Tab-separated table of C-alpha atoms and ligand atoms in Angstrom:
chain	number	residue	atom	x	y	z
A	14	UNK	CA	-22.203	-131.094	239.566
A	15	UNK	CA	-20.248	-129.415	236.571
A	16	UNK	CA	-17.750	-127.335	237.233
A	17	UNK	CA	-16.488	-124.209	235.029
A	18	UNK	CA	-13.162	-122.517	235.684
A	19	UNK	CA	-13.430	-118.614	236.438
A	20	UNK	CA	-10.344	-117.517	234.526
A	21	UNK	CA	-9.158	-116.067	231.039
A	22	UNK	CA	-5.504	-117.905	231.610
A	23	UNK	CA	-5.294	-119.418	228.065
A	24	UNK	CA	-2.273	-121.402	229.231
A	25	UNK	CA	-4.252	-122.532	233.226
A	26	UNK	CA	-7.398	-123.216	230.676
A	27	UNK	CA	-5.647	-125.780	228.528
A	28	UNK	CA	-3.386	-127.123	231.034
A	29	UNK	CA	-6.504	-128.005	233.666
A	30	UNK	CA	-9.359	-128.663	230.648
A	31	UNK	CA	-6.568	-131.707	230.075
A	32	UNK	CA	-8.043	-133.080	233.342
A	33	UNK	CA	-11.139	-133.855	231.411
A	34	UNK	CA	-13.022	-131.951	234.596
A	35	UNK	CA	-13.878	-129.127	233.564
A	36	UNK	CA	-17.450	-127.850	231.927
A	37	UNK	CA	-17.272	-124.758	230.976
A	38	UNK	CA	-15.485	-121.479	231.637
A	39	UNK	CA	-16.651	-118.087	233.022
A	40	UNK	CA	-14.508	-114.677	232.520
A	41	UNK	CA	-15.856	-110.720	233.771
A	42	UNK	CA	-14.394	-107.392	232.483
A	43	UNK	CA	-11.735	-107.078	235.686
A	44	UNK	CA	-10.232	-110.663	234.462
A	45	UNK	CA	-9.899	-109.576	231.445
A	46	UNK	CA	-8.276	-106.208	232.395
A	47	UNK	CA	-5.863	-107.397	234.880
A	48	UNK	CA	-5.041	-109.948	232.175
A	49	UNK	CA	-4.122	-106.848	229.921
A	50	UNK	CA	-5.683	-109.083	226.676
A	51	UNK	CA	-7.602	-108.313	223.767
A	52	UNK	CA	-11.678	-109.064	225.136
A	53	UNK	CA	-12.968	-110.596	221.967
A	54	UNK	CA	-9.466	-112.268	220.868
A	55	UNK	CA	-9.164	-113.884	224.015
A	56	UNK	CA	-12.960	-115.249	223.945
A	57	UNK	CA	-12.256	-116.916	221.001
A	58	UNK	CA	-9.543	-118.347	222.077
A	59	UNK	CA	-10.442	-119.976	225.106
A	60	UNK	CA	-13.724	-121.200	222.880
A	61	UNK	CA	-11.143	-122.836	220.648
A	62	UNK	CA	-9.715	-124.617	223.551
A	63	UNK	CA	-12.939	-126.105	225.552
A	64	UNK	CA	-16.069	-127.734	224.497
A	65	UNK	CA	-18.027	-126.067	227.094
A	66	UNK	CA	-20.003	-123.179	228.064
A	67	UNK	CA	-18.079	-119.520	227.779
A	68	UNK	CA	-19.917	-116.568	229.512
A	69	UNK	CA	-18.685	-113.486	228.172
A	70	UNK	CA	-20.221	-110.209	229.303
A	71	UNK	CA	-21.605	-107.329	227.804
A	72	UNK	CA	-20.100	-103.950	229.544
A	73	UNK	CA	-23.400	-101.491	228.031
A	74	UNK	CA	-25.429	-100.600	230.538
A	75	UNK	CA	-28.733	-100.238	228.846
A	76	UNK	CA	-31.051	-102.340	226.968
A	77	UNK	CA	-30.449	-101.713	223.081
A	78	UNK	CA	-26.339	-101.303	223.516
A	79	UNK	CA	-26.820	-104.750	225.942
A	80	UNK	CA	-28.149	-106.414	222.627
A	81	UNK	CA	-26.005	-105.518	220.018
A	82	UNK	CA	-23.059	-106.683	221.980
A	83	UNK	CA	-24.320	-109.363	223.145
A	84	UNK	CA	-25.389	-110.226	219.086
A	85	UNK	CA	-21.825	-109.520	218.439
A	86	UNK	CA	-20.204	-111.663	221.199
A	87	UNK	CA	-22.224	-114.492	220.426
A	88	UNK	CA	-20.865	-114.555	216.439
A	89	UNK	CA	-17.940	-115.424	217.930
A	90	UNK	CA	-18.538	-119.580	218.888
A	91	UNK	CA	-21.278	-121.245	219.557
A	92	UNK	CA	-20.010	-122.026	223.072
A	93	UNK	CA	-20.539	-118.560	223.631
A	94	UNK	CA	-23.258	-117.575	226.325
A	95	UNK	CA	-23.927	-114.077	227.041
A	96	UNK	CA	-23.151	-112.607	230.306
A	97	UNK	CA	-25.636	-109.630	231.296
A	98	UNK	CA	-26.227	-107.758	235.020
A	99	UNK	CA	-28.776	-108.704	236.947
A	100	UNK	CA	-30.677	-104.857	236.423
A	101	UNK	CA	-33.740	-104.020	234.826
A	102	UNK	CA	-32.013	-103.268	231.135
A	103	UNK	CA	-30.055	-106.636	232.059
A	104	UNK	CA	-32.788	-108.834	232.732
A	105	UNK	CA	-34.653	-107.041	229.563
A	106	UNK	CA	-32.023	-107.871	227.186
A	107	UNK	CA	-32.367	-111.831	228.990
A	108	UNK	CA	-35.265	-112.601	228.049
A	109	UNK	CA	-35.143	-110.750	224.269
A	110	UNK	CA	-31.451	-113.114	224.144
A	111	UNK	CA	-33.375	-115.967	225.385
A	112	UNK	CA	-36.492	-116.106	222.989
A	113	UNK	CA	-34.108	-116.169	220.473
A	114	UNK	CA	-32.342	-119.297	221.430
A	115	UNK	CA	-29.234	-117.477	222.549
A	116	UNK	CA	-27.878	-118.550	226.191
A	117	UNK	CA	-27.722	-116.360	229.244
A	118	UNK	CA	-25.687	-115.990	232.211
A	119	UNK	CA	-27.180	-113.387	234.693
A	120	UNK	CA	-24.731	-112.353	236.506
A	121	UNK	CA	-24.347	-110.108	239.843
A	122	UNK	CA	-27.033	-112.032	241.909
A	123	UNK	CA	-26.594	-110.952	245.476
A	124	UNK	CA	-30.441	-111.924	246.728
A	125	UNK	CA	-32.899	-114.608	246.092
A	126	UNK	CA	-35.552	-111.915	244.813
A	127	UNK	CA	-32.977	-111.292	242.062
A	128	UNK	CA	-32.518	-114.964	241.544
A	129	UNK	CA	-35.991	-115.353	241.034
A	130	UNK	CA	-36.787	-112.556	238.812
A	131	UNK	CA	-33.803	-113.703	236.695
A	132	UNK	CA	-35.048	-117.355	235.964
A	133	UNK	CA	-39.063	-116.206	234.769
A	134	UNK	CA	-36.125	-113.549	232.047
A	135	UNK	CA	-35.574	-117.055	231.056
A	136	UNK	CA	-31.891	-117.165	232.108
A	137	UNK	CA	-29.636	-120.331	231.351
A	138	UNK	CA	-27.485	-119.621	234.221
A	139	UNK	CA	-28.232	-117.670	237.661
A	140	UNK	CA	-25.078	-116.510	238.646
A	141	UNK	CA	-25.152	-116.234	242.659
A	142	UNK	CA	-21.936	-114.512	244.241
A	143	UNK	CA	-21.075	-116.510	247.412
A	144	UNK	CA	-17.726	-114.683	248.677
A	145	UNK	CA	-18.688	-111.104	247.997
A	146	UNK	CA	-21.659	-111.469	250.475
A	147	UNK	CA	-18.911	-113.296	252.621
A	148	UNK	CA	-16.947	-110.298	252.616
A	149	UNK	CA	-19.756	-108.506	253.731
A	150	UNK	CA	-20.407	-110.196	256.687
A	151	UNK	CA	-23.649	-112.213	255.128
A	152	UNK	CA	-23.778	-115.653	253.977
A	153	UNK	CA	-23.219	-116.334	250.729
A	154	UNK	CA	-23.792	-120.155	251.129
A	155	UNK	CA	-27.607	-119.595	252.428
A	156	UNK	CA	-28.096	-117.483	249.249
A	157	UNK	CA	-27.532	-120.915	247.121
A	158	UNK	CA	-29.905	-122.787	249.434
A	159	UNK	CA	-33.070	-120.322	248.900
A	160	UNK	CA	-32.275	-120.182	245.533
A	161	UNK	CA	-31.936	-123.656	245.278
A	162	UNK	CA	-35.268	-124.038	247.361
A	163	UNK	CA	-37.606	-121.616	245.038
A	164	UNK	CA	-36.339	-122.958	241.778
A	165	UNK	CA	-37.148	-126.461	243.090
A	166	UNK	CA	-40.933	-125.191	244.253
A	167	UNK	CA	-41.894	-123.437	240.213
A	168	UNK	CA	-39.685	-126.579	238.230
A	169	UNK	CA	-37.608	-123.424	237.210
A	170	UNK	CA	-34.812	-124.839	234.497
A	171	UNK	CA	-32.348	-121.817	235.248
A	172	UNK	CA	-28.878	-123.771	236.663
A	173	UNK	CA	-27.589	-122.439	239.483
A	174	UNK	CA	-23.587	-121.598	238.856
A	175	UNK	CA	-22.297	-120.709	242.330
A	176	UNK	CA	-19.803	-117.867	241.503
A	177	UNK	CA	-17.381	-115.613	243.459
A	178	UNK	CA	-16.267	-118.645	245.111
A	179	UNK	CA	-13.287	-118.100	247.689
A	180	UNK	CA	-12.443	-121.960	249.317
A	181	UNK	CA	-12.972	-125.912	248.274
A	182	UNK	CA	-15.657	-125.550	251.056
A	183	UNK	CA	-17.226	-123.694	248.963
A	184	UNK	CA	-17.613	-125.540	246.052
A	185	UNK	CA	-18.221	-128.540	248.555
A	186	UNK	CA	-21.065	-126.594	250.507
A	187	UNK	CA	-22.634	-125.288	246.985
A	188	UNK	CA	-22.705	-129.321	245.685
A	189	UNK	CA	-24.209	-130.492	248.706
A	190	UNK	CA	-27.273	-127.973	248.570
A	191	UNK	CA	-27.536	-128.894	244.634
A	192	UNK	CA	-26.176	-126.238	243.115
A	193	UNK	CA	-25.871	-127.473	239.631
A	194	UNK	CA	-22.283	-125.435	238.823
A	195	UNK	CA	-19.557	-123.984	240.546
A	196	UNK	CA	-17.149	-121.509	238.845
A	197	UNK	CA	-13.820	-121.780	240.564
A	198	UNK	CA	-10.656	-120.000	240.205
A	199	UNK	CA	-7.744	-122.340	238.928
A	200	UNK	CA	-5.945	-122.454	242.425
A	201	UNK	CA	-9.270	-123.383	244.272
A	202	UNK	CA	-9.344	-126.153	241.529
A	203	UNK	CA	-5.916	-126.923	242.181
A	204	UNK	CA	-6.755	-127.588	245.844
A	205	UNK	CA	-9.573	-129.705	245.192
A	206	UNK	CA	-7.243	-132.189	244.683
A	207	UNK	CA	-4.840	-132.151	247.771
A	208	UNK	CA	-5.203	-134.008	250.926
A	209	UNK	CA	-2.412	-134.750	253.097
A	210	UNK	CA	-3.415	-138.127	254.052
A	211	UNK	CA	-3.229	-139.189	250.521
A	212	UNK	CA	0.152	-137.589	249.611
A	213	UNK	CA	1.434	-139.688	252.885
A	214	UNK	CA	0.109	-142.983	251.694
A	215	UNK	CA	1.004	-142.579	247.931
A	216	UNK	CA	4.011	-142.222	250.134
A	217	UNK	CA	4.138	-145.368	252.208
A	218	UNK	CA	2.523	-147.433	249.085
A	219	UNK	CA	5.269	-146.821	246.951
A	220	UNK	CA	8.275	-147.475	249.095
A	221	UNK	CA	6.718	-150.725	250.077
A	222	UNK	CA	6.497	-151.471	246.120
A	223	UNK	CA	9.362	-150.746	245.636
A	224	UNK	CA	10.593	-153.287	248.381
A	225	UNK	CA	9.124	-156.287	246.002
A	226	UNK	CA	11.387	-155.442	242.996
A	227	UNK	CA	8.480	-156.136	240.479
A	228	UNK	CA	7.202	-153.532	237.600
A	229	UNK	CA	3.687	-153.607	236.236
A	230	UNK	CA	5.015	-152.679	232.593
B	203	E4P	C1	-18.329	-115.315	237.999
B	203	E4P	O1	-18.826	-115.406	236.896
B	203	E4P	C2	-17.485	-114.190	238.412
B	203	E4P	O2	-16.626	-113.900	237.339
B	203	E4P	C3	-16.614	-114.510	239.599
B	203	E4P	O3	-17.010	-115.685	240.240
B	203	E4P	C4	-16.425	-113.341	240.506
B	203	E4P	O4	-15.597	-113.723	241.566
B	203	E4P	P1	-14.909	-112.672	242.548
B	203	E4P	O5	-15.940	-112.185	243.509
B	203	E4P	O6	-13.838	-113.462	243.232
B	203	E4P	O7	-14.355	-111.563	241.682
């Protein structure tokens, strides 16, 4: 399973690609406006620092606007891959991005009617939103499964990049239905690495190593 960081942190993006775990990146238009950075600037940027996938999104709302921004964003690196809504104009704008070799996250998937609709656009990415459907009192999680099921039934090549993710069980529960990606905020990255039982015997390792006075080096 890949996994892509959901952030526009320059300094989080460097500081956890360094772990050599990370595929890609995702950003949306309210990360980069509670970031208060330049859009295009910053996509650069962050395409300067990973080798990976970088969705960036197109904020025009119909077809023709959809495609000159998205022409425009993806000038910028060849990481770049183009983030559209899943609507009509978005899914339009998909498969005109796609037949021209140019790489598409379709973002905003709530159902697996969308999902499926979004993969015969010819999307790279599906982009289904686990935690928003959460807060609604549905289940995300059984979104990814469906999706996961139909795409299995046609062969369809769209990934699935389980998004809007809120907890590690997330990411866990997304892997073990074969999601294919899982777009994480930097904290719920962070916390894929904790557990207390291995903090306590790093613990008791080390003060009985230290009890042999020896040194590897
Ligand atoms: C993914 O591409 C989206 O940017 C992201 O996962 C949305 O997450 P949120 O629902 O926590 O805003």
């Amino acid at each position: 399973m890949k996994l892509f960081l959901d952030s526009v942190d320059l300094e989080v993006i460097n500081s956890l690609s360094k772990t050599g775990l990370i595929d890609g990146i995702t950003t949306n238009p309210s990360l980069i406006a509670s970031s208060g950075m330049n859009f295009l600037e910053t996509i650069k940027k962050i395409c300067d620092l990973v080798d990976g996938p970088v969705s960036a999104e197109v904020t025009a709302t119909d077809f023709k606007s959809m495609l000159l921004e998205g022409q425009k964003l993806s000038k910028i690196s060849s990481n770049v891959v183009i983030k559209v809504p899943l609507t009509k104009d978005g899914l339009k704008a998909c498969k005109a991005f796609s037949k021209q070799g140019i790489r598409v996250n379709v973002t905003l998937c709530f159902s697996t009617a969308q999902a499926l609709l979004a993969a015969k656009a010819g999307a790279t990415f599906i982009s289904p939103f686990i935690g928003r459907l959460d807060d609604l009192g549905a289940d995300g999680i059984n979104l990814i499964a469906e999706i996961v099921e139909i795409y299995n039934n046609f062969n369809f090549q769209t990934e699935i990049l389980a998004a809007s993710i809120r907890s590690v069980q997330d990411v866990v529960d997304s892997a073990k239905l074969g999601a294919d990606i899982a777009t994480i905020p930097p904290k719920i990255f962070e916390g894929m690495f904790l557990h207390p039982l291995t903090n306590k015997g790093l613990e008791s390792f080390l003060a009985d190593w230290s009890k042999t006075g020896q040194s590897i080096l």
